[in-house]
mmCIF file of C-alpha atoms and ligand atoms in Angstrom:
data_model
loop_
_atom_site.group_PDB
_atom_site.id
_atom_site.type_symbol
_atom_site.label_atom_id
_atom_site.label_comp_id
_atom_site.label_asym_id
_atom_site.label_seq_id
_atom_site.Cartn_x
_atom_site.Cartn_y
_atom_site.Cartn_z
ATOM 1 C CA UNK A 164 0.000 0.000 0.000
ATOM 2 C CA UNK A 165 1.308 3.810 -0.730
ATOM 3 C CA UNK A 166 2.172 5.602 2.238
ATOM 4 C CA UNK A 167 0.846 9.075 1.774
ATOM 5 C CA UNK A 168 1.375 12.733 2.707
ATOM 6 C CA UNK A 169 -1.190 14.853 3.989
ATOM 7 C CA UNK A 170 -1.288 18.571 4.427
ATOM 8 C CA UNK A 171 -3.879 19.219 6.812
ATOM 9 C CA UNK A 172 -5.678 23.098 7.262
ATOM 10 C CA UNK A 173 -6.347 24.327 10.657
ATOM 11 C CA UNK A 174 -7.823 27.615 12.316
ATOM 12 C CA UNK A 175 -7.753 26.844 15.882
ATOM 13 C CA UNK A 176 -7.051 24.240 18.939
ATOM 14 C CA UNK A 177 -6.046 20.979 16.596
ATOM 15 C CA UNK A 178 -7.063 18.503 18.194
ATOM 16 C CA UNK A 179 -7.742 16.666 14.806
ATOM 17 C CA UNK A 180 -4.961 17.623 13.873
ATOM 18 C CA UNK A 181 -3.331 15.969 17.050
ATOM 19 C CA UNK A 182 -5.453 12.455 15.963
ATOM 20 C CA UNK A 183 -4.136 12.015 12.615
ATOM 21 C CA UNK A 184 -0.392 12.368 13.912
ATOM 22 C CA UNK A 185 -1.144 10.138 16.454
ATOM 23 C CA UNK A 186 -2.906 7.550 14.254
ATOM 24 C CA UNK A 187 0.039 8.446 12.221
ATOM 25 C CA UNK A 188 2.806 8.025 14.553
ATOM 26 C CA UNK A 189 1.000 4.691 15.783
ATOM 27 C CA UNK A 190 1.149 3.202 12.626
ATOM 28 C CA UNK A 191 -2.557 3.029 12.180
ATOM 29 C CA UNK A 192 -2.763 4.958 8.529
ATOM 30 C CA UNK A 193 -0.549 4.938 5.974
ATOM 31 C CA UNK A 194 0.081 8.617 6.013
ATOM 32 C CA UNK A 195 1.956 10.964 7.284
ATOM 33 C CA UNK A 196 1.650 15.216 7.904
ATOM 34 C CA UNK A 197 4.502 17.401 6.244
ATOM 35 C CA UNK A 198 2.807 20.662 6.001
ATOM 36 C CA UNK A 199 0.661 22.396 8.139
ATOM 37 C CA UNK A 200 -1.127 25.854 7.180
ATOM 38 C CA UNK A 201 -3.393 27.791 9.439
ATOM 39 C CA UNK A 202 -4.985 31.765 8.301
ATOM 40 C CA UNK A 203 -4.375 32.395 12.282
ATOM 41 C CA UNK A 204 -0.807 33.213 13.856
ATOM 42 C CA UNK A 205 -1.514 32.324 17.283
ATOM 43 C CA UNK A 206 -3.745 28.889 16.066
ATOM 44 C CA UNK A 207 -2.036 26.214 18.803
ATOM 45 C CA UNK A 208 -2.907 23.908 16.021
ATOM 46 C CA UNK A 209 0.386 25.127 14.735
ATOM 47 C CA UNK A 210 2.529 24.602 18.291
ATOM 48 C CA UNK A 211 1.193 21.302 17.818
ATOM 49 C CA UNK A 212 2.529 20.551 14.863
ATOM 50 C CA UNK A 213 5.900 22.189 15.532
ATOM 51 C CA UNK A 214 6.462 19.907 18.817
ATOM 52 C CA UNK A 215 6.474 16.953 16.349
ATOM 53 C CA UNK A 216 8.943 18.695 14.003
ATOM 54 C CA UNK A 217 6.101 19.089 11.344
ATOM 55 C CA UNK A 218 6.548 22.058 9.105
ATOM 56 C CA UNK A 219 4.149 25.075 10.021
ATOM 57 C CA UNK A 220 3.045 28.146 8.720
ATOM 58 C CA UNK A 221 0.764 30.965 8.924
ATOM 59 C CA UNK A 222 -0.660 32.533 5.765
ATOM 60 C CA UNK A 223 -3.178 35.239 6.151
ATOM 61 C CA UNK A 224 -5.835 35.024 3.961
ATOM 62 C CA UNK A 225 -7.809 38.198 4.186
ATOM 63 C CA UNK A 226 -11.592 38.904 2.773
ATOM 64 C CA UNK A 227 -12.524 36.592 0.309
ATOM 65 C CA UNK A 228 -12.685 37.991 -3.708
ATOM 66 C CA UNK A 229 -9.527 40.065 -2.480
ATOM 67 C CA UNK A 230 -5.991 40.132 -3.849
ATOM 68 C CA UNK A 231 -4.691 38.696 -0.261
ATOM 69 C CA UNK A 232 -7.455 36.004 -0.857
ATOM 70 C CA UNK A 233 -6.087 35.043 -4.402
ATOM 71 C CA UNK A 234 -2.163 35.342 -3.486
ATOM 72 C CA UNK A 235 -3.066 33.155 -0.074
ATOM 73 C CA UNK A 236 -4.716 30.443 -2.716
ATOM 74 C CA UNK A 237 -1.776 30.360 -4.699
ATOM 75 C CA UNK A 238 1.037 30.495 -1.681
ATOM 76 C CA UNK A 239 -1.039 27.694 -0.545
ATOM 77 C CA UNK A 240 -0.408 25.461 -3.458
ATOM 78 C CA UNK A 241 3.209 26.716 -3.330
ATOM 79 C CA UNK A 242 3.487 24.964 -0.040
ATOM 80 C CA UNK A 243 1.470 21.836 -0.563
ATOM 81 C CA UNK A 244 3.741 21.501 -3.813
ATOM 82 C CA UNK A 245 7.015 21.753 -2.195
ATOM 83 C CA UNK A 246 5.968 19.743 0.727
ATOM 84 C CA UNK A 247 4.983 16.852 -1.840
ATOM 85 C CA UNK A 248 1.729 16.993 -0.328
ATOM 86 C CA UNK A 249 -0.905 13.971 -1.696
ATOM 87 C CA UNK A 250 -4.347 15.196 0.172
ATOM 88 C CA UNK A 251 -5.048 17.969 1.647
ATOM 89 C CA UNK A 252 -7.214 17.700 5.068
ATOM 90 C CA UNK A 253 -9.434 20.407 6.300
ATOM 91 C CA UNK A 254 -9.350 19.907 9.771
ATOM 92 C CA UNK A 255 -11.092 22.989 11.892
ATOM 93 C CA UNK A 256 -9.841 25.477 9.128
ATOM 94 C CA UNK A 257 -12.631 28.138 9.633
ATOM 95 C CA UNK A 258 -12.245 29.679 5.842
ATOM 96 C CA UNK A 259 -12.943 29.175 2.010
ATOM 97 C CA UNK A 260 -10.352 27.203 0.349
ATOM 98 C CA UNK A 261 -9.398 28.634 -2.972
ATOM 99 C CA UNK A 262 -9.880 27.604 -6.814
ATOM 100 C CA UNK A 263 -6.400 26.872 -7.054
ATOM 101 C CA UNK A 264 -6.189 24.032 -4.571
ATOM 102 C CA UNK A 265 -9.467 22.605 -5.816
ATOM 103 C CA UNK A 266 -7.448 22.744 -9.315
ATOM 104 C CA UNK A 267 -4.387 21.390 -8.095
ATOM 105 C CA UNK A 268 -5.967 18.245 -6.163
ATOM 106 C CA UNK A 269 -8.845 17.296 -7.541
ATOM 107 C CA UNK A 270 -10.765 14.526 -5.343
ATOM 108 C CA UNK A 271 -7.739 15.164 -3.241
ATOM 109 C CA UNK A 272 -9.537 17.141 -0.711
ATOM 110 C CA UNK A 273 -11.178 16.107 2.517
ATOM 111 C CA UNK A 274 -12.928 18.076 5.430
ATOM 112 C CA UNK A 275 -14.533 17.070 8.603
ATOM 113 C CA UNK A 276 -18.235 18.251 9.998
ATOM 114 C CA UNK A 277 -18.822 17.987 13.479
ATOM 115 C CA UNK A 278 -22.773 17.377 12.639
ATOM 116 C CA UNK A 279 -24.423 14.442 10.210
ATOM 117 C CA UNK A 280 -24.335 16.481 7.576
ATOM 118 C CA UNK A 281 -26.698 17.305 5.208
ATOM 119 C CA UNK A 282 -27.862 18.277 8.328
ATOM 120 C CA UNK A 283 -26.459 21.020 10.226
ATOM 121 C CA UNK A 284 -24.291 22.447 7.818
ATOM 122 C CA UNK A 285 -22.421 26.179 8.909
ATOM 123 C CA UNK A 286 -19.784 27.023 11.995
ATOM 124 C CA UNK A 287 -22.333 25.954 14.758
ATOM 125 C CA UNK A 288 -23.151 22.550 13.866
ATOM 126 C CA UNK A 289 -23.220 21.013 17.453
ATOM 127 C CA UNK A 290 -24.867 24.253 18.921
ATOM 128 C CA UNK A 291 -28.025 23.920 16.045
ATOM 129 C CA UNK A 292 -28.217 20.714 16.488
ATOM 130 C CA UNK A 293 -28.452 20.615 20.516
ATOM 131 C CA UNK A 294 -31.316 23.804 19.948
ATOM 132 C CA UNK A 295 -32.924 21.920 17.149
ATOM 133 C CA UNK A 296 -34.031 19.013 19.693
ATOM 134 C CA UNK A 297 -32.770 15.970 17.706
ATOM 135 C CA UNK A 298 -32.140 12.957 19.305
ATOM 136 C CA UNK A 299 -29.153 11.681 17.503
ATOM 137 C CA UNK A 300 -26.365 13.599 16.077
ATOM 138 C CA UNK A 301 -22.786 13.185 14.832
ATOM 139 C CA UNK A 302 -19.586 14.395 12.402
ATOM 140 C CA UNK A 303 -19.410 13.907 8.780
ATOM 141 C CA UNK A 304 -16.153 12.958 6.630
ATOM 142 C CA UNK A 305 -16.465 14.198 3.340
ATOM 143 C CA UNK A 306 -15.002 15.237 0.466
ATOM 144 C CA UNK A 307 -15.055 18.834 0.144
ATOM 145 C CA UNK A 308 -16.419 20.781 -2.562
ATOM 146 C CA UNK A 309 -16.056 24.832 -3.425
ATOM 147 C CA UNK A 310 -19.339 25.554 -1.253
ATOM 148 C CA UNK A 311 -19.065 24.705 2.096
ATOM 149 C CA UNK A 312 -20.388 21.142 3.807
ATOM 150 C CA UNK A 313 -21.398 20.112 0.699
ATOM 151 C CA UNK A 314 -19.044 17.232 -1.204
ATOM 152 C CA UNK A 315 -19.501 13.552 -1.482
ATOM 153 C CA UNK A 316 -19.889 12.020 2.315
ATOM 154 C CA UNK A 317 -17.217 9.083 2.944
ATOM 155 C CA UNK A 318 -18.041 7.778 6.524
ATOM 156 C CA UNK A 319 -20.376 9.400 9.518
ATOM 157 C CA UNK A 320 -20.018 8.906 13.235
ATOM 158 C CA UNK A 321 -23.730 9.374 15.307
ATOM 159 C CA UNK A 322 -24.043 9.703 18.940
ATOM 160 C CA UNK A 323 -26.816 9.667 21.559
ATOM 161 C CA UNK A 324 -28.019 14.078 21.989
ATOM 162 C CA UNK A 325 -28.818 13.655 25.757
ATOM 163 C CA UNK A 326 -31.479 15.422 27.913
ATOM 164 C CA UNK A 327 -29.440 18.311 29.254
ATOM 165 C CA UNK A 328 -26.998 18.422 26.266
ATOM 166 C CA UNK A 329 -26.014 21.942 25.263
ATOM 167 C CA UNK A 330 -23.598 22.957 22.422
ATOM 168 C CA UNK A 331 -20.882 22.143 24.508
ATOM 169 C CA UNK A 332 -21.677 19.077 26.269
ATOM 170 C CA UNK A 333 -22.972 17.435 23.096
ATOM 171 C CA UNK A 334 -19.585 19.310 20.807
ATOM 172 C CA UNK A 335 -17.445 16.842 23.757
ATOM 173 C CA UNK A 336 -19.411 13.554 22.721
ATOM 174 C CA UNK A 337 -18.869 14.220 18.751
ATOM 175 C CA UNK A 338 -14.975 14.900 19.122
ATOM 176 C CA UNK A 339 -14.522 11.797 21.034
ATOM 177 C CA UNK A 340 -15.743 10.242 17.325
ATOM 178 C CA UNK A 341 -14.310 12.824 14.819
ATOM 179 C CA UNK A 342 -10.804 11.768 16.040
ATOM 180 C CA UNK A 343 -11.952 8.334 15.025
ATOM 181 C CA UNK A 344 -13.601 8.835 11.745
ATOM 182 C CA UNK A 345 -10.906 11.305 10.206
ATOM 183 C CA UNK A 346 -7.498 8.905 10.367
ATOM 184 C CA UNK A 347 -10.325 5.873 9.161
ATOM 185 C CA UNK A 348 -11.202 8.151 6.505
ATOM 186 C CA UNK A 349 -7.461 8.574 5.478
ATOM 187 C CA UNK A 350 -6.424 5.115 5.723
ATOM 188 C CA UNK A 351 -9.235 4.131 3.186
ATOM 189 C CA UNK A 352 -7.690 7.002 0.618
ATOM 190 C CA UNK A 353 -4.268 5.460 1.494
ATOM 191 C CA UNK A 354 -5.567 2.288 0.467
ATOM 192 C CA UNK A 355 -6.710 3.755 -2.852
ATOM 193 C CA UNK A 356 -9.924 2.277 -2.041
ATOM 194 C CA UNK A 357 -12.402 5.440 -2.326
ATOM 195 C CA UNK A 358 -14.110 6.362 -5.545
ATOM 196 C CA UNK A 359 -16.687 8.815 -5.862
ATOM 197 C CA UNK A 360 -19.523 8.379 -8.014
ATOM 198 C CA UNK A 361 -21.852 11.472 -8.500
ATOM 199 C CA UNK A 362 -22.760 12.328 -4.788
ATOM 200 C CA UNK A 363 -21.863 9.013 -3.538
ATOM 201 C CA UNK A 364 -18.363 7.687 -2.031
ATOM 202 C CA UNK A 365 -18.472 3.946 -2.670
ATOM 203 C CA UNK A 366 -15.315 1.843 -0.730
ATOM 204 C CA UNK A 367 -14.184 -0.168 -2.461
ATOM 205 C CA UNK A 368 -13.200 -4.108 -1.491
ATOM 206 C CA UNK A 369 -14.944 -3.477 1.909
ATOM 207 C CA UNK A 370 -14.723 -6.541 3.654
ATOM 208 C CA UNK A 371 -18.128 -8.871 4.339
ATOM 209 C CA UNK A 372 -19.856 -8.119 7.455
ATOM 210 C CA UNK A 373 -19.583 -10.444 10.543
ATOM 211 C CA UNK A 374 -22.048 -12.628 11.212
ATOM 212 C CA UNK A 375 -22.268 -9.964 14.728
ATOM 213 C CA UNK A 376 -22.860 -7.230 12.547
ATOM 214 C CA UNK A 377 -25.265 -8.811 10.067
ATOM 215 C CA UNK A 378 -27.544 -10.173 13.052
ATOM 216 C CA UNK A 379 -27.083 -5.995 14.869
ATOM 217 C CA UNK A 380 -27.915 -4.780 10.724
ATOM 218 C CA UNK A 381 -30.617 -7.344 9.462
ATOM 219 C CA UNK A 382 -30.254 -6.795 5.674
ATOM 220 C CA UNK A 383 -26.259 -7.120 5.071
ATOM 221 C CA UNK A 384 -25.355 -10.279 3.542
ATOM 222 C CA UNK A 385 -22.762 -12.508 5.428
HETATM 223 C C1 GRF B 403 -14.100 20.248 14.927
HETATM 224 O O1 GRF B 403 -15.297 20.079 15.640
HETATM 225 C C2 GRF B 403 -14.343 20.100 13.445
HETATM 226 O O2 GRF B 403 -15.318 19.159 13.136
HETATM 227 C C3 GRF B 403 -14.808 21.462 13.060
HETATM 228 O O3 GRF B 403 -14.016 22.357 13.831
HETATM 229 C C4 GRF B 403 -13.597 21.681 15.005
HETATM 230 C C5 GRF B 403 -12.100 21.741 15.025
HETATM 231 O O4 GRF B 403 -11.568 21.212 16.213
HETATM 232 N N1 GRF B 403 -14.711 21.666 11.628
HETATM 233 P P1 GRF B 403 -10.016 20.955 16.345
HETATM 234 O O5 GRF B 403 -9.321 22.267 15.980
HETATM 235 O O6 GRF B 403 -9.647 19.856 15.423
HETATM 236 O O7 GRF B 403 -9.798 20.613 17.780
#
């Protein structure tokens, strides 16, 4: 299997960030991070990624449609280029990627949702979804396309929305899972074994169910 390298996007804490290394560093997926680009300066995303030696940088980004926007796109690709970067991860990176990215790895791009999307798209997907008053929510792997929480949906996490939950409480539960679904989501693109067809992801020489999982999901053939 190829080993590949990621360059993963981040805006903030990292703690996704922090669970692909570690999946990484474990030997659980077939990748490895050698770039990591955030839009803020003082993202501890970044001081994560320095105190394993992994190459960081800060590239402000400014408004989008503005010249900053357009020469942040293409410094982007600069650095995903020279880092020999195979797929890019969004991982808590709170802006707009750019048209020359989605040009330079097409299919090649993958973001994380911390809601079961199509639900819940938008920068408060835990806090909606605890207001909303559903009873079961989640995080979304998927690959991303130019609008935001929109592209083909490669594996989803759900978990229990408890009486009491708020933003916060329930935001807690859906981590615990994102830093589970992300590094699976990798390993299956390390594989090779992801192909997208239309809006659908389809994996490719998935293994057969258990017979424990066929009698839990009546319907899957043994
Ligand atoms: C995560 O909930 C992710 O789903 C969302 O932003 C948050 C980033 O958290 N897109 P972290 O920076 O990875 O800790």
């Amino acid at each position: 299997m190829a080993h590949i390298n990621l360059g993963v996007f981040v805006s903030g804490r990292g703690s996704n960030l922090q669970s692909i290394i570690d999946a990484s560093a474990a030997g659980r997926i077939a990748a490895s991070v050698h770039v990591v680009i955030s839009d803020k300066e003082d993202a501890y995303a970044l001081e994560r990624a320095r105190n394993h030696d992994i190459p960081a940088y800060h590239v402000p980004v400014g408004k989008n449609d503005t010249p900053e926007f357009v020469a942040a796109d293409q410094r982007h690709v600069e650095l995903l280029r020279e880092h020999n970067v195979d797929l890019v991860c969004l991982a808590g990176y709170m802006r707009l990627i750019g048209p020359n990215i989605f040009a330079a790895y097409p299919e090649a791009i993958l973001n994380i949702h911390p809601a079961l999307l199509p639900s819940f798209p938008g920068t408060h997907g835990q806090e909606d979804a605890a207001e909303y008053g559903v009873k079961v929510s989640g995080c979304t792997v998927h690959f991303a396309w130019s609008e935001f929480d929109t592209g083909p949906i490669i594996i989803q996490a759900a978990v229990p929305v408890l009486a009491g939950d708020d933003g916060d409480s329930l935001a807690a539960r859906i981590l615990a899972q994102e830093h589970k679904i992300y590094p699976q989501a990798i390993q299956w693109c390390a594989e090779g074994r992801l192909r997208i067809e239309g809006r659908r992801v389809i994996l490719e020489d998935a293994r057969p169910p258990t017979i424990m999982e066929a009698i839990i999901s009546p319907g899957l053939e043994v």
